[in-house]
Structures are given as C-alpha cells and as structure tokens.
C-alpha cells in the first residue's frame, strides 16, 4: 500500500515545541494547558502577539523550531518503520518552504524516520498538496489541517486526521495515538 504523511503536527509535535521556544524567548511562563486550549494552528495569541507579530515571530524562529530537538509523537516513528519494513511505500508531503526541504528530509532521517529517497515532497502551499496526493494515488493520507484534508474529500484516498485542538470539528477518522494506526487501517498489528 501507499501511505502519505504530513510532518508537522502529524508525525512530530512541532506546535508544542514552538510554544516552548516562545515561552523562553518571550520570557513568559505559560502552561501546557494554555497551549492545549489554542483552537487555531497559530500559537502566538496567548503571548499577546497580533497576527502580524505572530507571523514575524514564527518566521524568525523557523531555524530553531525546525531543527532543534522537536519530538516525534510517541509511536509515529515506529509505526512508519514497521510499515516500511512490511514493504509499504511511505511518502512525506509537507508544506514546509522549499528552502527547508532538503534539510528537513535529512533531519527526519537523523531522527530515525524511514528514508524514502524520492518520496519526499515539499515547498507547496497546503492546498497544493491535493495534486501530489492525487498523482501518487495514495491509499491513505494523514494530516492535521482541516484546510488540507477538506481539499481531498473528493479523492479515493482514505483520509485520517491527526487529532489536534484546532481540528475537533472535522468529521473523519481520527488518529489520537500512533500505536493505534495499524488497527485503524485494518491491517492488524
């Protein structure tokens, strides 16, 4: 089978990692409960930043956010390694900017995710992922963003949303724990 995965907030806990970086940089002692209460993708509001200030903070923090020790969600790496070992095709499809694509692929490899060679796609807008996913004829695709998943509803690809505070209203198969992924796709463990 062919499996496609978004990276940020699907395989790795990027927003929470960024939130922790923001608390240090802005010298604000905000709790993890505050983070969990954010019901949009952007994380700047609890810090008192406007949307423009938040965008600037994100842009100027990308190096640290993307390439420091951002943790994978428990079980994500192991699940993908199992799938690859079983002979399934693994594709990464991320909206990370082009200038971060090759380095992100290497970072994922260093973190122990299966190396997929030419199965790593980056540098597109969220809504442009649909074209790649359609061309690849994926059996399953996992992402966290409703805007992305909603563009794929017309495709035969089975969609799974990685559970996040900002996608609770999305009605589709929901991945909460990576250890449950294989049973979700009816492959067994």
JSON list of C-alpha atoms in Angstrom, two decimals:
[
{"chain": "A", "resi": 1, "resn": "UNK", "atom": "CA", "xyz": [0.00, 0.00, 0.00]},
{"chain": "A", "resi": 2, "resn": "UNK", "atom": "CA", "xyz": [0.95, 3.64, -0.41]},
{"chain": "A", "resi": 3, "resn": "UNK", "atom": "CA", "xyz": [0.88, 5.84, 2.69]},
{"chain": "A", "resi": 4, "resn": "UNK", "atom": "CA", "xyz": [1.29, 9.61, 2.74]},
{"chain": "A", "resi": 5, "resn": "UNK", "atom": "CA", "xyz": [2.10, 11.65, 5.82]},
{"chain": "A", "resi": 6, "resn": "UNK", "atom": "CA", "xyz": [2.29, 15.31, 6.62]},
{"chain": "A", "resi": 7, "resn": "UNK", "atom": "CA", "xyz": [5.18, 16.00, 9.01]},
{"chain": "A", "resi": 8, "resn": "UNK", "atom": "CA", "xyz": [4.46, 18.96, 11.29]},
{"chain": "A", "resi": 9, "resn": "UNK", "atom": "CA", "xyz": [1.86, 18.24, 13.96]},
{"chain": "A", "resi": 10, "resn": "UNK", "atom": "CA", "xyz": [1.17, 14.90, 12.35]},
{"chain": "A", "resi": 11, "resn": "UNK", "atom": "CA", "xyz": [4.42, 12.97, 12.88]},
{"chain": "A", "resi": 12, "resn": "UNK", "atom": "CA", "xyz": [6.23, 15.49, 15.07]},
{"chain": "A", "resi": 13, "resn": "UNK", "atom": "CA", "xyz": [4.91, 17.72, 17.83]},
{"chain": "A", "resi": 14, "resn": "UNK", "atom": "CA", "xyz": [6.02, 20.98, 16.20]},
{"chain": "A", "resi": 15, "resn": "UNK", "atom": "CA", "xyz": [3.50, 23.46, 17.60]},
{"chain": "A", "resi": 16, "resn": "UNK", "atom": "CA", "xyz": [4.10, 22.40, 21.21]},
{"chain": "A", "resi": 17, "resn": "UNK", "atom": "CA", "xyz": [7.86, 22.52, 20.57]},
{"chain": "A", "resi": 18, "resn": "UNK", "atom": "CA", "xyz": [7.48, 26.04, 19.14]},
{"chain": "A", "resi": 19, "resn": "UNK", "atom": "CA", "xyz": [5.28, 27.04, 22.09]},
{"chain": "A", "resi": 20, "resn": "UNK", "atom": "CA", "xyz": [8.06, 26.04, 24.49]},
{"chain": "A", "resi": 21, "resn": "UNK", "atom": "CA", "xyz": [10.56, 28.06, 22.43]},
{"chain": "A", "resi": 22, "resn": "UNK", "atom": "CA", "xyz": [8.26, 31.08, 22.51]},
{"chain": "A", "resi": 23, "resn": "UNK", "atom": "CA", "xyz": [7.88, 30.88, 26.30]},
{"chain": "A", "resi": 24, "resn": "UNK", "atom": "CA", "xyz": [11.68, 31.05, 26.67]},
{"chain": "A", "resi": 25, "resn": "UNK", "atom": "CA", "xyz": [12.23, 33.75, 24.06]},
{"chain": "A", "resi": 26, "resn": "UNK", "atom": "CA", "xyz": [9.39, 35.93, 25.32]},
{"chain": "A", "resi": 27, "resn": "UNK", "atom": "CA", "xyz": [10.13, 35.15, 28.99]},
{"chain": "A", "resi": 28, "resn": "UNK", "atom": "CA", "xyz": [6.53, 34.22, 29.67]},
{"chain": "A", "resi": 29, "resn": "UNK", "atom": "CA", "xyz": [5.61, 31.32, 31.93]},
{"chain": "A", "resi": 30, "resn": "UNK", "atom": "CA", "xyz": [2.59, 29.94, 30.09]},
{"chain": "A", "resi": 31, "resn": "UNK", "atom": "CA", "xyz": [1.37, 26.46, 30.95]},
{"chain": "A", "resi": 32, "resn": "UNK", "atom": "CA", "xyz": [0.93, 23.49, 28.67]},
{"chain": "A", "resi": 33, "resn": "UNK", "atom": "CA", "xyz": [-2.79, 23.75, 29.45]},
{"chain": "A", "resi": 34, "resn": "UNK", "atom": "CA", "xyz": [-2.73, 27.20, 27.82]},
{"chain": "A", "resi": 35, "resn": "UNK", "atom": "CA", "xyz": [-1.17, 25.61, 24.74]},
{"chain": "A", "resi": 36, "resn": "UNK", "atom": "CA", "xyz": [-3.78, 22.84, 24.65]},
{"chain": "A", "resi": 37, "resn": "UNK", "atom": "CA", "xyz": [-6.52, 25.47, 24.72]},
{"chain": "A", "resi": 38, "resn": "UNK", "atom": "CA", "xyz": [-5.39, 27.15, 21.49]},
{"chain": "A", "resi": 39, "resn": "UNK", "atom": "CA", "xyz": [-8.00, 26.28, 18.87]},
{"chain": "A", "resi": 40, "resn": "UNK", "atom": "CA", "xyz": [-6.17, 27.50, 15.78]},
{"chain": "A", "resi": 41, "resn": "UNK", "atom": "CA", "xyz": [-2.93, 26.45, 14.12]},
{"chain": "A", "resi": 42, "resn": "UNK", "atom": "CA", "xyz": [-1.11, 29.65, 15.03]},
{"chain": "A", "resi": 43, "resn": "UNK", "atom": "CA", "xyz": [0.25, 29.75, 18.61]},
{"chain": "A", "resi": 44, "resn": "UNK", "atom": "CA", "xyz": [1.01, 33.44, 19.16]},
{"chain": "A", "resi": 45, "resn": "UNK", "atom": "CA", "xyz": [-2.23, 34.73, 20.75]},
{"chain": "A", "resi": 46, "resn": "UNK", "atom": "CA", "xyz": [-1.57, 33.59, 24.36]},
{"chain": "A", "resi": 47, "resn": "UNK", "atom": "CA", "xyz": [1.67, 35.58, 24.22]},
{"chain": "A", "resi": 48, "resn": "UNK", "atom": "CA", "xyz": [-0.23, 38.79, 23.44]},
{"chain": "A", "resi": 49, "resn": "UNK", "atom": "CA", "xyz": [1.05, 39.00, 19.87]},
{"chain": "A", "resi": 50, "resn": "UNK", "atom": "CA", "xyz": [-1.02, 40.22, 16.94]},
{"chain": "A", "resi": 51, "resn": "UNK", "atom": "CA", "xyz": [-1.31, 38.07, 13.82]},
{"chain": "A", "resi": 52, "resn": "UNK", "atom": "CA", "xyz": [1.39, 40.17, 12.12]},
{"chain": "A", "resi": 53, "resn": "UNK", "atom": "CA", "xyz": [3.69, 39.92, 15.14]},
{"chain": "A", "resi": 54, "resn": "UNK", "atom": "CA", "xyz": [3.00, 36.20, 15.39]},
{"chain": "A", "resi": 55, "resn": "UNK", "atom": "CA", "xyz": [3.88, 35.65, 11.74]},
{"chain": "A", "resi": 56, "resn": "UNK", "atom": "CA", "xyz": [7.11, 37.59, 12.20]},
{"chain": "A", "resi": 57, "resn": "UNK", "atom": "CA", "xyz": [7.97, 35.62, 15.36]},
{"chain": "A", "resi": 58, "resn": "UNK", "atom": "CA", "xyz": [7.34, 32.32, 13.55]},
{"chain": "A", "resi": 59, "resn": "UNK", "atom": "CA", "xyz": [9.40, 33.35, 10.51]},
{"chain": "A", "resi": 60, "resn": "UNK", "atom": "CA", "xyz": [12.35, 34.50, 12.62]},
{"chain": "A", "resi": 61, "resn": "UNK", "atom": "CA", "xyz": [12.20, 31.36, 14.78]},
{"chain": "A", "resi": 62, "resn": "UNK", "atom": "CA", "xyz": [12.00, 28.75, 11.99]},
{"chain": "A", "resi": 63, "resn": "UNK", "atom": "CA", "xyz": [15.60, 27.63, 12.24]},
{"chain": "A", "resi": 64, "resn": "UNK", "atom": "CA", "xyz": [15.24, 26.84, 15.94]},
{"chain": "A", "resi": 65, "resn": "UNK", "atom": "CA", "xyz": [11.72, 25.43, 15.59]},
{"chain": "A", "resi": 66, "resn": "UNK", "atom": "CA", "xyz": [12.52, 23.16, 12.64]},
{"chain": "A", "resi": 67, "resn": "UNK", "atom": "CA", "xyz": [15.98, 21.88, 13.51]},
{"chain": "A", "resi": 68, "resn": "UNK", "atom": "CA", "xyz": [16.32, 21.60, 17.25]},
{"chain": "A", "resi": 69, "resn": "UNK", "atom": "CA", "xyz": [15.08, 18.67, 19.25]},
{"chain": "A", "resi": 70, "resn": "UNK", "atom": "CA", "xyz": [11.42, 18.61, 18.26]},
{"chain": "A", "resi": 71, "resn": "UNK", "atom": "CA", "xyz": [9.97, 15.32, 19.48]},
{"chain": "A", "resi": 72, "resn": "UNK", "atom": "CA", "xyz": [8.11, 12.84, 17.34]},
{"chain": "A", "resi": 73, "resn": "UNK", "atom": "CA", "xyz": [4.69, 11.85, 18.62]},
{"chain": "A", "resi": 74, "resn": "UNK", "atom": "CA", "xyz": [5.03, 8.60, 20.59]},
{"chain": "A", "resi": 75, "resn": "UNK", "atom": "CA", "xyz": [4.77, 5.64, 18.24]},
{"chain": "A", "resi": 76, "resn": "UNK", "atom": "CA", "xyz": [4.92, 7.67, 14.99]},
{"chain": "A", "resi": 77, "resn": "UNK", "atom": "CA", "xyz": [8.46, 6.74, 14.00]},
{"chain": "A", "resi": 78, "resn": "UNK", "atom": "CA", "xyz": [7.97, 3.10, 14.99]},
{"chain": "A", "resi": 79, "resn": "UNK", "atom": "CA", "xyz": [4.73, 2.87, 13.02]},
{"chain": "A", "resi": 80, "resn": "UNK", "atom": "CA", "xyz": [6.37, 4.20, 9.85]},
{"chain": "A", "resi": 81, "resn": "UNK", "atom": "CA", "xyz": [9.39, 1.94, 10.31]},
{"chain": "A", "resi": 82, "resn": "UNK", "atom": "CA", "xyz": [7.04, -1.07, 10.64]},
{"chain": "A", "resi": 83, "resn": "UNK", "atom": "CA", "xyz": [5.14, -0.06, 7.50]},
{"chain": "A", "resi": 84, "resn": "UNK", "atom": "CA", "xyz": [8.36, 0.35, 5.53]},
{"chain": "A", "resi": 85, "resn": "UNK", "atom": "CA", "xyz": [9.72, -2.99, 6.79]},
{"chain": "A", "resi": 86, "resn": "UNK", "atom": "CA", "xyz": [6.49, -4.65, 5.65]},
{"chain": "A", "resi": 87, "resn": "UNK", "atom": "CA", "xyz": [7.13, -3.32, 2.14]},
{"chain": "A", "resi": 88, "resn": "UNK", "atom": "CA", "xyz": [4.64, -0.45, 2.06]},
{"chain": "A", "resi": 89, "resn": "UNK", "atom": "CA", "xyz": [5.54, 2.79, 0.29]},
{"chain": "A", "resi": 90, "resn": "UNK", "atom": "CA", "xyz": [5.98, 5.78, 2.61]},
{"chain": "A", "resi": 91, "resn": "UNK", "atom": "CA", "xyz": [5.61, 9.32, 1.24]},
{"chain": "A", "resi": 92, "resn": "UNK", "atom": "CA", "xyz": [6.20, 12.57, 3.13]},
{"chain": "A", "resi": 93, "resn": "UNK", "atom": "CA", "xyz": [4.20, 15.56, 1.89]},
{"chain": "A", "resi": 94, "resn": "UNK", "atom": "CA", "xyz": [4.92, 18.79, 3.72]},
{"chain": "A", "resi": 95, "resn": "UNK", "atom": "CA", "xyz": [4.16, 22.44, 3.08]},
{"chain": "A", "resi": 96, "resn": "UNK", "atom": "CA", "xyz": [7.49, 23.44, 4.59]},
{"chain": "A", "resi": 97, "resn": "UNK", "atom": "CA", "xyz": [9.11, 26.10, 2.38]},
{"chain": "A", "resi": 98, "resn": "UNK", "atom": "CA", "xyz": [11.41, 24.98, -0.45]},
{"chain": "A", "resi": 99, "resn": "UNK", "atom": "CA", "xyz": [14.48, 26.37, 1.28]},
{"chain": "A", "resi": 100, "resn": "UNK", "atom": "CA", "xyz": [13.89, 23.91, 4.13]},
{"chain": "A", "resi": 101, "resn": "UNK", "atom": "CA", "xyz": [13.03, 20.82, 2.08]},
{"chain": "A", "resi": 102, "resn": "UNK", "atom": "CA", "xyz": [16.34, 19.00, 1.71]},
{"chain": "A", "resi": 103, "resn": "UNK", "atom": "CA", "xyz": [17.44, 19.83, 5.24]},
{"chain": "A", "resi": 104, "resn": "UNK", "atom": "CA", "xyz": [14.08, 18.65, 6.61]},
{"chain": "A", "resi": 105, "resn": "UNK", "atom": "CA", "xyz": [14.45, 15.34, 4.76]},
{"chain": "A", "resi": 106, "resn": "UNK", "atom": "CA", "xyz": [17.91, 14.88, 6.34]},
{"chain": "A", "resi": 107, "resn": "UNK", "atom": "CA", "xyz": [16.60, 15.90, 9.77]},
{"chain": "A", "resi": 108, "resn": "UNK", "atom": "CA", "xyz": [13.82, 13.29, 9.50]},
{"chain": "A", "resi": 109, "resn": "UNK", "atom": "CA", "xyz": [16.39, 10.67, 8.55]},
{"chain": "A", "resi": 110, "resn": "UNK", "atom": "CA", "xyz": [18.58, 11.64, 11.53]},
{"chain": "A", "resi": 111, "resn": "UNK", "atom": "CA", "xyz": [15.55, 11.28, 13.81]},
{"chain": "A", "resi": 112, "resn": "UNK", "atom": "CA", "xyz": [15.11, 7.70, 12.62]},
{"chain": "A", "resi": 113, "resn": "UNK", "atom": "CA", "xyz": [12.17, 8.01, 10.24]},
{"chain": "A", "resi": 114, "resn": "UNK", "atom": "CA", "xyz": [12.38, 5.71, 7.22]},
{"chain": "A", "resi": 115, "resn": "UNK", "atom": "CA", "xyz": [14.40, 7.17, 4.36]},
{"chain": "A", "resi": 116, "resn": "UNK", "atom": "CA", "xyz": [12.16, 7.29, 1.32]},
{"chain": "A", "resi": 117, "resn": "UNK", "atom": "CA", "xyz": [14.56, 8.76, -1.25]},
{"chain": "A", "resi": 118, "resn": "UNK", "atom": "CA", "xyz": [12.45, 10.44, -3.91]},
{"chain": "A", "resi": 119, "resn": "UNK", "atom": "CA", "xyz": [9.23, 10.06, -1.90]},
{"chain": "A", "resi": 120, "resn": "UNK", "atom": "CA", "xyz": [9.68, 13.38, -0.11]},
{"chain": "A", "resi": 121, "resn": "UNK", "atom": "CA", "xyz": [7.61, 16.33, -1.35]},
{"chain": "A", "resi": 122, "resn": "UNK", "atom": "CA", "xyz": [7.91, 19.87, -0.01]},
{"chain": "A", "resi": 123, "resn": "UNK", "atom": "CA", "xyz": [7.61, 23.53, -0.88]},
{"chain": "A", "resi": 124, "resn": "UNK", "atom": "CA", "xyz": [3.95, 23.66, -1.83]},
{"chain": "A", "resi": 125, "resn": "UNK", "atom": "CA", "xyz": [1.06, 25.51, -0.25]},
{"chain": "A", "resi": 126, "resn": "UNK", "atom": "CA", "xyz": [-1.32, 23.44, 1.86]},
{"chain": "A", "resi": 127, "resn": "UNK", "atom": "CA", "xyz": [-4.00, 23.49, -0.84]},
{"chain": "A", "resi": 128, "resn": "UNK", "atom": "CA", "xyz": [-1.47, 22.32, -3.45]},
{"chain": "A", "resi": 129, "resn": "UNK", "atom": "CA", "xyz": [-0.90, 19.03, -1.64]},
{"chain": "A", "resi": 130, "resn": "UNK", "atom": "CA", "xyz": [-4.03, 17.66, -3.32]},
{"chain": "A", "resi": 131, "resn": "UNK", "atom": "CA", "xyz": [-2.36, 17.49, -6.74]},
{"chain": "A", "resi": 132, "resn": "UNK", "atom": "CA", "xyz": [0.59, 15.49, -5.44]},
{"chain": "A", "resi": 133, "resn": "UNK", "atom": "CA", "xyz": [-1.64, 13.15, -3.43]},
{"chain": "A", "resi": 134, "resn": "UNK", "atom": "CA", "xyz": [-3.87, 12.53, -6.45]},
{"chain": "A", "resi": 135, "resn": "UNK", "atom": "CA", "xyz": [-0.88, 11.86, -8.72]},
{"chain": "A", "resi": 136, "resn": "UNK", "atom": "CA", "xyz": [0.64, 9.43, -6.21]},
{"chain": "A", "resi": 137, "resn": "UNK", "atom": "CA", "xyz": [-2.67, 7.55, -5.89]},
{"chain": "A", "resi": 138, "resn": "UNK", "atom": "CA", "xyz": [-2.15, 7.11, -2.17]},
{"chain": "A", "resi": 139, "resn": "UNK", "atom": "CA", "xyz": [-4.20, 4.55, -0.31]},
{"chain": "A", "resi": 140, "resn": "UNK", "atom": "CA", "xyz": [-4.03, 6.54, 2.96]},
{"chain": "A", "resi": 141, "resn": "UNK", "atom": "CA", "xyz": [-3.07, 10.09, 3.84]},
{"chain": "A", "resi": 142, "resn": "UNK", "atom": "CA", "xyz": [-2.65, 11.51, 7.36]},
{"chain": "A", "resi": 143, "resn": "UNK", "atom": "CA", "xyz": [-2.61, 15.26, 8.09]},
{"chain": "A", "resi": 144, "resn": "UNK", "atom": "CA", "xyz": [-3.64, 17.61, 10.89]},
{"chain": "A", "resi": 145, "resn": "UNK", "atom": "CA", "xyz": [-5.04, 20.58, 8.96]},
{"chain": "A", "resi": 146, "resn": "UNK", "atom": "CA", "xyz": [-8.72, 20.70, 8.06]},
{"chain": "A", "resi": 147, "resn": "UNK", "atom": "CA", "xyz": [-7.98, 23.01, 5.11]},
{"chain": "A", "resi": 148, "resn": "UNK", "atom": "CA", "xyz": [-5.74, 20.33, 3.58]},
{"chain": "A", "resi": 149, "resn": "UNK", "atom": "CA", "xyz": [-7.97, 17.37, 4.32]},
{"chain": "A", "resi": 150, "resn": "UNK", "atom": "CA", "xyz": [-11.08, 19.15, 3.04]},
{"chain": "A", "resi": 151, "resn": "UNK", "atom": "CA", "xyz": [-9.41, 19.60, -0.37]},
{"chain": "A", "resi": 152, "resn": "UNK", "atom": "CA", "xyz": [-9.01, 15.81, -0.57]},
{"chain": "A", "resi": 153, "resn": "UNK", "atom": "CA", "xyz": [-12.56, 14.72, 0.21]},
{"chain": "A", "resi": 154, "resn": "UNK", "atom": "CA", "xyz": [-13.29, 14.05, -3.48]},
{"chain": "A", "resi": 155, "resn": "UNK", "atom": "CA", "xyz": [-10.33, 11.65, -3.88]},
{"chain": "A", "resi": 156, "resn": "UNK", "atom": "CA", "xyz": [-10.39, 7.88, -3.34]},
{"chain": "A", "resi": 157, "resn": "UNK", "atom": "CA", "xyz": [-7.57, 8.23, -0.78]},
{"chain": "A", "resi": 158, "resn": "UNK", "atom": "CA", "xyz": [-8.62, 7.23, 2.74]},
{"chain": "A", "resi": 159, "resn": "UNK", "atom": "CA", "xyz": [-8.10, 10.30, 4.93]},
{"chain": "A", "resi": 160, "resn": "UNK", "atom": "CA", "xyz": [-7.11, 10.29, 8.59]},
{"chain": "A", "resi": 161, "resn": "UNK", "atom": "CA", "xyz": [-6.86, 13.42, 10.71]},
{"chain": "A", "resi": 162, "resn": "UNK", "atom": "CA", "xyz": [-4.15, 13.60, 13.38]},
{"chain": "A", "resi": 163, "resn": "UNK", "atom": "CA", "xyz": [-6.05, 14.84, 16.41]},
{"chain": "A", "resi": 164, "resn": "UNK", "atom": "CA", "xyz": [-5.25, 18.44, 17.39]},
{"chain": "A", "resi": 165, "resn": "UNK", "atom": "CA", "xyz": [-7.08, 21.14, 19.36]},
{"chain": "A", "resi": 166, "resn": "UNK", "atom": "CA", "xyz": [-7.84, 23.09, 16.16]},
{"chain": "A", "resi": 167, "resn": "UNK", "atom": "CA", "xyz": [-9.41, 20.23, 14.18]},
{"chain": "A", "resi": 168, "resn": "UNK", "atom": "CA", "xyz": [-12.01, 18.92, 16.62]},
{"chain": "A", "resi": 169, "resn": "UNK", "atom": "CA", "xyz": [-14.88, 19.85, 14.29]},
{"chain": "A", "resi": 170, "resn": "UNK", "atom": "CA", "xyz": [-13.54, 17.78, 11.41]},
{"chain": "A", "resi": 171, "resn": "UNK", "atom": "CA", "xyz": [-15.63, 14.64, 10.98]},
{"chain": "A", "resi": 172, "resn": "UNK", "atom": "CA", "xyz": [-13.38, 11.88, 9.71]},
{"chain": "A", "resi": 173, "resn": "UNK", "atom": "CA", "xyz": [-11.30, 9.01, 11.04]},
{"chain": "A", "resi": 174, "resn": "UNK", "atom": "CA", "xyz": [-9.27, 10.49, 13.89]},
{"chain": "A", "resi": 175, "resn": "UNK", "atom": "CA", "xyz": [-5.78, 9.38, 14.95]},
{"chain": "A", "resi": 176, "resn": "UNK", "atom": "CA", "xyz": [-5.17, 10.12, 18.61]},
{"chain": "A", "resi": 177, "resn": "UNK", "atom": "CA", "xyz": [-2.45, 7.58, 19.42]},
{"chain": "A", "resi": 178, "resn": "UNK", "atom": "CA", "xyz": [0.06, 6.39, 16.80]},
{"chain": "A", "resi": 179, "resn": "UNK", "atom": "CA", "xyz": [0.09, 2.95, 18.41]},
{"chain": "A", "resi": 180, "resn": "UNK", "atom": "CA", "xyz": [-3.48, 2.56, 17.09]},
{"chain": "A", "resi": 181, "resn": "UNK", "atom": "CA", "xyz": [-2.69, 3.39, 13.47]},
{"chain": "A", "resi": 182, "resn": "UNK", "atom": "CA", "xyz": [-2.30, -0.10, 12.09]},
{"chain": "A", "resi": 183, "resn": "UNK", "atom": "CA", "xyz": [-5.53, -1.31, 13.65]},
{"chain": "A", "resi": 184, "resn": "UNK", "atom": "CA", "xyz": [-7.28, 1.78, 12.25]},
{"chain": "A", "resi": 185, "resn": "UNK", "atom": "CA", "xyz": [-6.30, 0.82, 8.72]},
{"chain": "A", "resi": 186, "resn": "UNK", "atom": "CA", "xyz": [-7.48, -2.76, 9.21]},
{"chain": "A", "resi": 187, "resn": "UNK", "atom": "CA", "xyz": [-4.01, -4.25, 8.83]},
{"chain": "A", "resi": 188, "resn": "UNK", "atom": "CA", "xyz": [-3.73, -5.64, 12.33]},
{"chain": "A", "resi": 189, "resn": "UNK", "atom": "CA", "xyz": [-0.60, -5.39, 14.41]}
]
